[in-house]
């Protein structure tokens, strides 16, 4: 991903927070000339057993994900395959009317992290079940109501043979935080106010990130 210097994240925590806050990633990997590239939306979490500090480009960060084994993408993956995960964060359209200057041009403020890495397919049923359970625990903590899965583990065991789980060892990552950094402070503030007044969560989150840059 091409990232102009002024759109780079202030520090690595911005990439980590975007990944954890927007864990539905798009996995992309090469296919055959006949098939073309494969692309699958799937949930991804940081391996809960990892307790290190992230490198500036996330190198070495261990991630866990899973998809349906019936998906042709799963069959096309091999341990050692190089893949790309894209995570999309808050984004919003910027109308030139907000700038209150002429000439002007519209744009789209957006945030994204592209993660490159090497796949290790998990073949063990118990390890696959562990990935599913870890994913549920993470998402219930962050987005749910702390649902207790203990009474559903037997059900998980029935469906887990159809689940393809994997580990990803990150080789590098790039973050794009395009948040009107090229504009002067007065214009950026007008954009922030326009987003905050929209009453939309996505706009409010974009405004919050812009304010953190100030």
Tab-separated table of C-alpha atoms in Angstrom:
chain	number	residue	atom	x	y	z
A	1	UNK	CA	0.000	0.000	0.000
A	2	UNK	CA	1.349	3.408	-0.943
A	3	UNK	CA	1.322	5.660	2.123
A	4	UNK	CA	2.502	9.289	1.807
A	5	UNK	CA	4.603	10.248	4.813
A	6	UNK	CA	2.076	12.743	6.186
A	7	UNK	CA	-0.597	9.998	6.319
A	8	UNK	CA	1.446	7.576	8.406
A	9	UNK	CA	0.309	6.719	11.946
A	10	UNK	CA	1.931	8.655	14.825
A	11	UNK	CA	3.004	5.367	16.426
A	12	UNK	CA	2.377	1.630	16.167
A	13	UNK	CA	-0.490	1.722	18.685
A	14	UNK	CA	-2.674	3.299	16.002
A	15	UNK	CA	-2.312	0.207	13.806
A	16	UNK	CA	-2.851	-2.176	16.718
A	17	UNK	CA	-5.969	-0.312	17.850
A	18	UNK	CA	-7.414	-0.266	14.327
A	19	UNK	CA	-6.887	-4.025	13.905
A	20	UNK	CA	-8.427	-4.857	17.275
A	21	UNK	CA	-11.305	-2.443	16.804
A	22	UNK	CA	-12.060	-3.592	13.252
A	23	UNK	CA	-11.220	-7.322	13.273
A	24	UNK	CA	-13.213	-8.378	10.198
A	25	UNK	CA	-10.324	-8.537	7.737
A	26	UNK	CA	-10.189	-9.206	4.019
A	27	UNK	CA	-7.683	-11.984	3.334
A	28	UNK	CA	-6.205	-11.943	-0.162
A	29	UNK	CA	-3.888	-14.544	-1.662
A	30	UNK	CA	-2.756	-15.571	-5.124
A	31	UNK	CA	-4.648	-18.181	-7.090
A	32	UNK	CA	-4.058	-19.881	-10.397
A	33	UNK	CA	-4.215	-17.906	-13.657
A	34	UNK	CA	-7.635	-19.472	-14.233
A	35	UNK	CA	-8.985	-18.733	-10.752
A	36	UNK	CA	-7.369	-15.363	-10.189
A	37	UNK	CA	-6.720	-14.105	-6.637
A	38	UNK	CA	-8.765	-15.385	-3.704
A	39	UNK	CA	-10.403	-12.961	-1.263
A	40	UNK	CA	-12.311	-13.843	1.910
A	41	UNK	CA	-13.732	-11.717	4.707
A	42	UNK	CA	-12.958	-13.348	8.056
A	43	UNK	CA	-12.425	-12.552	11.754
A	44	UNK	CA	-8.847	-12.141	12.957
A	45	UNK	CA	-7.481	-11.748	16.481
A	46	UNK	CA	-4.066	-11.390	18.077
A	47	UNK	CA	-2.911	-14.715	19.521
A	48	UNK	CA	-3.925	-14.414	23.212
A	49	UNK	CA	-0.801	-16.345	24.254
A	50	UNK	CA	1.411	-13.573	22.862
A	51	UNK	CA	2.492	-10.978	25.412
A	52	UNK	CA	5.232	-9.123	23.565
A	53	UNK	CA	5.455	-5.516	22.430
A	54	UNK	CA	4.574	-4.852	18.774
A	55	UNK	CA	7.392	-3.843	16.431
A	56	UNK	CA	6.984	-0.528	14.571
A	57	UNK	CA	5.826	-2.425	11.451
A	58	UNK	CA	4.186	-5.268	13.471
A	59	UNK	CA	6.828	-7.779	12.314
A	60	UNK	CA	6.516	-10.986	14.317
A	61	UNK	CA	3.003	-10.281	15.584
A	62	UNK	CA	1.076	-13.607	15.728
A	63	UNK	CA	-2.521	-13.495	14.493
A	64	UNK	CA	-5.244	-16.145	14.465
A	65	UNK	CA	-8.115	-16.513	12.005
A	66	UNK	CA	-10.571	-19.020	10.629
A	67	UNK	CA	-12.809	-19.642	7.650
A	68	UNK	CA	-15.180	-22.283	6.274
A	69	UNK	CA	-13.281	-25.347	5.043
A	70	UNK	CA	-15.742	-25.570	2.130
A	71	UNK	CA	-14.390	-22.247	0.871
A	72	UNK	CA	-12.100	-22.899	-2.149
A	73	UNK	CA	-9.775	-20.317	-0.625
A	74	UNK	CA	-8.990	-22.752	2.207
A	75	UNK	CA	-7.994	-25.490	-0.219
A	76	UNK	CA	-5.792	-23.053	-2.127
A	77	UNK	CA	-3.897	-22.075	1.026
A	78	UNK	CA	-0.812	-23.964	2.113
A	79	UNK	CA	1.378	-23.632	5.157
A	80	UNK	CA	4.001	-21.135	4.052
A	81	UNK	CA	1.588	-19.239	1.797
A	82	UNK	CA	2.104	-15.477	1.768
A	83	UNK	CA	-1.124	-13.540	2.219
A	84	UNK	CA	-2.405	-10.017	2.723
A	85	UNK	CA	-4.934	-8.997	5.368
A	86	UNK	CA	-6.618	-5.619	5.011
A	87	UNK	CA	-8.357	-3.979	7.961
A	88	UNK	CA	-10.584	-0.956	7.356
A	89	UNK	CA	-11.195	1.596	10.081
A	90	UNK	CA	-13.308	4.768	10.305
A	91	UNK	CA	-13.811	6.695	7.061
A	92	UNK	CA	-15.982	9.512	5.716
A	93	UNK	CA	-16.528	11.695	2.654
A	94	UNK	CA	-15.315	15.298	2.861
A	95	UNK	CA	-17.364	17.776	0.834
A	96	UNK	CA	-15.644	20.978	-0.371
A	97	UNK	CA	-18.511	22.927	1.225
A	98	UNK	CA	-16.882	22.191	4.590
A	99	UNK	CA	-13.625	23.857	3.604
A	100	UNK	CA	-15.260	27.245	3.046
A	101	UNK	CA	-12.505	28.091	0.552
A	102	UNK	CA	-12.249	28.175	-3.252
A	103	UNK	CA	-10.838	26.473	-5.222
A	104	UNK	CA	-11.232	23.140	-3.427
A	105	UNK	CA	-11.698	19.479	-4.222
A	106	UNK	CA	-13.660	16.720	-2.472
A	107	UNK	CA	-11.887	13.795	-0.890
A	108	UNK	CA	-12.445	10.785	1.328
A	109	UNK	CA	-10.790	10.541	4.719
A	110	UNK	CA	-10.076	6.920	5.621
A	111	UNK	CA	-8.018	4.627	7.803
A	112	UNK	CA	-6.648	1.221	6.874
A	113	UNK	CA	-3.951	-1.260	7.831
A	114	UNK	CA	-2.451	-3.772	5.392
A	115	UNK	CA	-0.818	-6.762	7.054
A	116	UNK	CA	1.490	-9.120	5.157
A	117	UNK	CA	2.372	-12.490	6.596
A	118	UNK	CA	3.026	-16.206	6.278
A	119	UNK	CA	0.248	-18.719	6.971
A	120	UNK	CA	0.441	-21.825	9.106
A	121	UNK	CA	-2.666	-23.979	8.605
A	122	UNK	CA	-3.930	-25.634	11.790
A	123	UNK	CA	-4.981	-29.236	11.192
A	124	UNK	CA	-5.631	-30.344	14.803
A	125	UNK	CA	-9.312	-30.348	15.788
A	126	UNK	CA	-8.473	-29.322	19.350
A	127	UNK	CA	-6.268	-26.433	18.218
A	128	UNK	CA	-8.960	-25.319	15.785
A	129	UNK	CA	-11.496	-25.401	18.607
A	130	UNK	CA	-9.064	-23.317	20.647
A	131	UNK	CA	-8.923	-20.662	17.914
A	132	UNK	CA	-12.733	-20.522	17.780
A	133	UNK	CA	-12.970	-20.223	21.576
A	134	UNK	CA	-10.269	-17.545	21.717
A	135	UNK	CA	-12.083	-15.586	19.009
A	136	UNK	CA	-15.384	-15.781	20.900
A	137	UNK	CA	-13.723	-14.670	24.140
A	138	UNK	CA	-12.047	-11.707	22.455
A	139	UNK	CA	-15.168	-10.532	20.635
A	140	UNK	CA	-17.490	-11.002	23.606
A	141	UNK	CA	-15.104	-8.922	25.714
A	142	UNK	CA	-14.792	-6.147	23.113
A	143	UNK	CA	-18.155	-6.148	21.336
A	144	UNK	CA	-20.572	-8.480	23.134
A	145	UNK	CA	-22.036	-8.968	26.601
A	146	UNK	CA	-19.452	-11.411	28.006
A	147	UNK	CA	-21.530	-14.409	26.910
A	148	UNK	CA	-20.582	-17.630	28.697
A	149	UNK	CA	-19.844	-20.222	26.014
A	150	UNK	CA	-19.386	-23.152	28.414
A	151	UNK	CA	-22.787	-24.679	27.645
A	152	UNK	CA	-22.150	-24.437	23.888
A	153	UNK	CA	-18.715	-26.087	23.698
A	154	UNK	CA	-20.239	-29.448	22.732
A	155	UNK	CA	-22.030	-27.663	19.876
A	156	UNK	CA	-18.729	-26.066	18.881
A	157	UNK	CA	-17.192	-29.544	18.703
A	158	UNK	CA	-19.895	-30.630	16.250
A	159	UNK	CA	-19.277	-27.760	13.848
A	160	UNK	CA	-15.508	-27.330	14.221
A	161	UNK	CA	-14.646	-30.061	11.630
A	162	UNK	CA	-15.967	-27.600	9.054
A	163	UNK	CA	-13.716	-24.803	10.294
A	164	UNK	CA	-10.310	-24.054	8.822
A	165	UNK	CA	-8.139	-22.226	11.363
A	166	UNK	CA	-4.724	-20.693	10.783
A	167	UNK	CA	-1.919	-18.737	12.394
A	168	UNK	CA	-0.315	-15.811	10.656
A	169	UNK	CA	3.190	-14.601	11.406
A	170	UNK	CA	3.287	-10.954	10.363
A	171	UNK	CA	6.230	-10.021	8.141
A	172	UNK	CA	5.309	-6.348	7.806
A	173	UNK	CA	2.386	-3.940	7.980
A	174	UNK	CA	1.546	-0.489	6.654
A	175	UNK	CA	-0.978	1.920	8.126
A	176	UNK	CA	-2.819	4.611	6.191
A	177	UNK	CA	-4.457	7.324	8.286
A	178	UNK	CA	-5.659	9.914	5.781
A	179	UNK	CA	-7.227	12.510	8.061
A	180	UNK	CA	-6.855	15.900	6.345
A	181	UNK	CA	-3.270	16.335	7.556
A	182	UNK	CA	-2.494	18.371	4.422
A	183	UNK	CA	-5.040	21.035	5.387
A	184	UNK	CA	-4.402	23.969	7.711
A	185	UNK	CA	-5.663	23.687	11.321
A	186	UNK	CA	-8.741	25.852	10.715
A	187	UNK	CA	-9.932	23.691	7.826
A	188	UNK	CA	-9.240	20.465	9.744
A	189	UNK	CA	-11.307	21.783	12.647
A	190	UNK	CA	-14.227	22.521	10.305
A	191	UNK	CA	-14.016	18.973	8.952
A	192	UNK	CA	-13.967	17.564	12.501
A	193	UNK	CA	-17.052	19.600	13.463
A	194	UNK	CA	-18.922	18.559	10.311
A	195	UNK	CA	-18.252	14.878	11.040
A	196	UNK	CA	-19.158	15.183	14.730
A	197	UNK	CA	-22.481	16.823	13.858
A	198	UNK	CA	-23.589	14.023	11.527
A	199	UNK	CA	-24.929	11.766	14.281
A	200	UNK	CA	-23.239	8.769	12.632
A	201	UNK	CA	-20.874	6.467	14.512
A	202	UNK	CA	-18.486	6.147	11.570
A	203	UNK	CA	-18.247	9.930	11.161
A	204	UNK	CA	-17.837	10.404	14.917
A	205	UNK	CA	-14.998	7.867	15.027
A	206	UNK	CA	-13.263	9.611	12.129
A	207	UNK	CA	-13.652	12.957	13.899
A	208	UNK	CA	-12.179	11.470	17.067
A	209	UNK	CA	-9.091	10.243	15.245
A	210	UNK	CA	-8.661	13.629	13.578
A	211	UNK	CA	-8.862	15.325	16.975
A	212	UNK	CA	-6.186	13.012	18.350
A	213	UNK	CA	-3.828	14.295	15.648
A	214	UNK	CA	-4.261	17.909	16.680
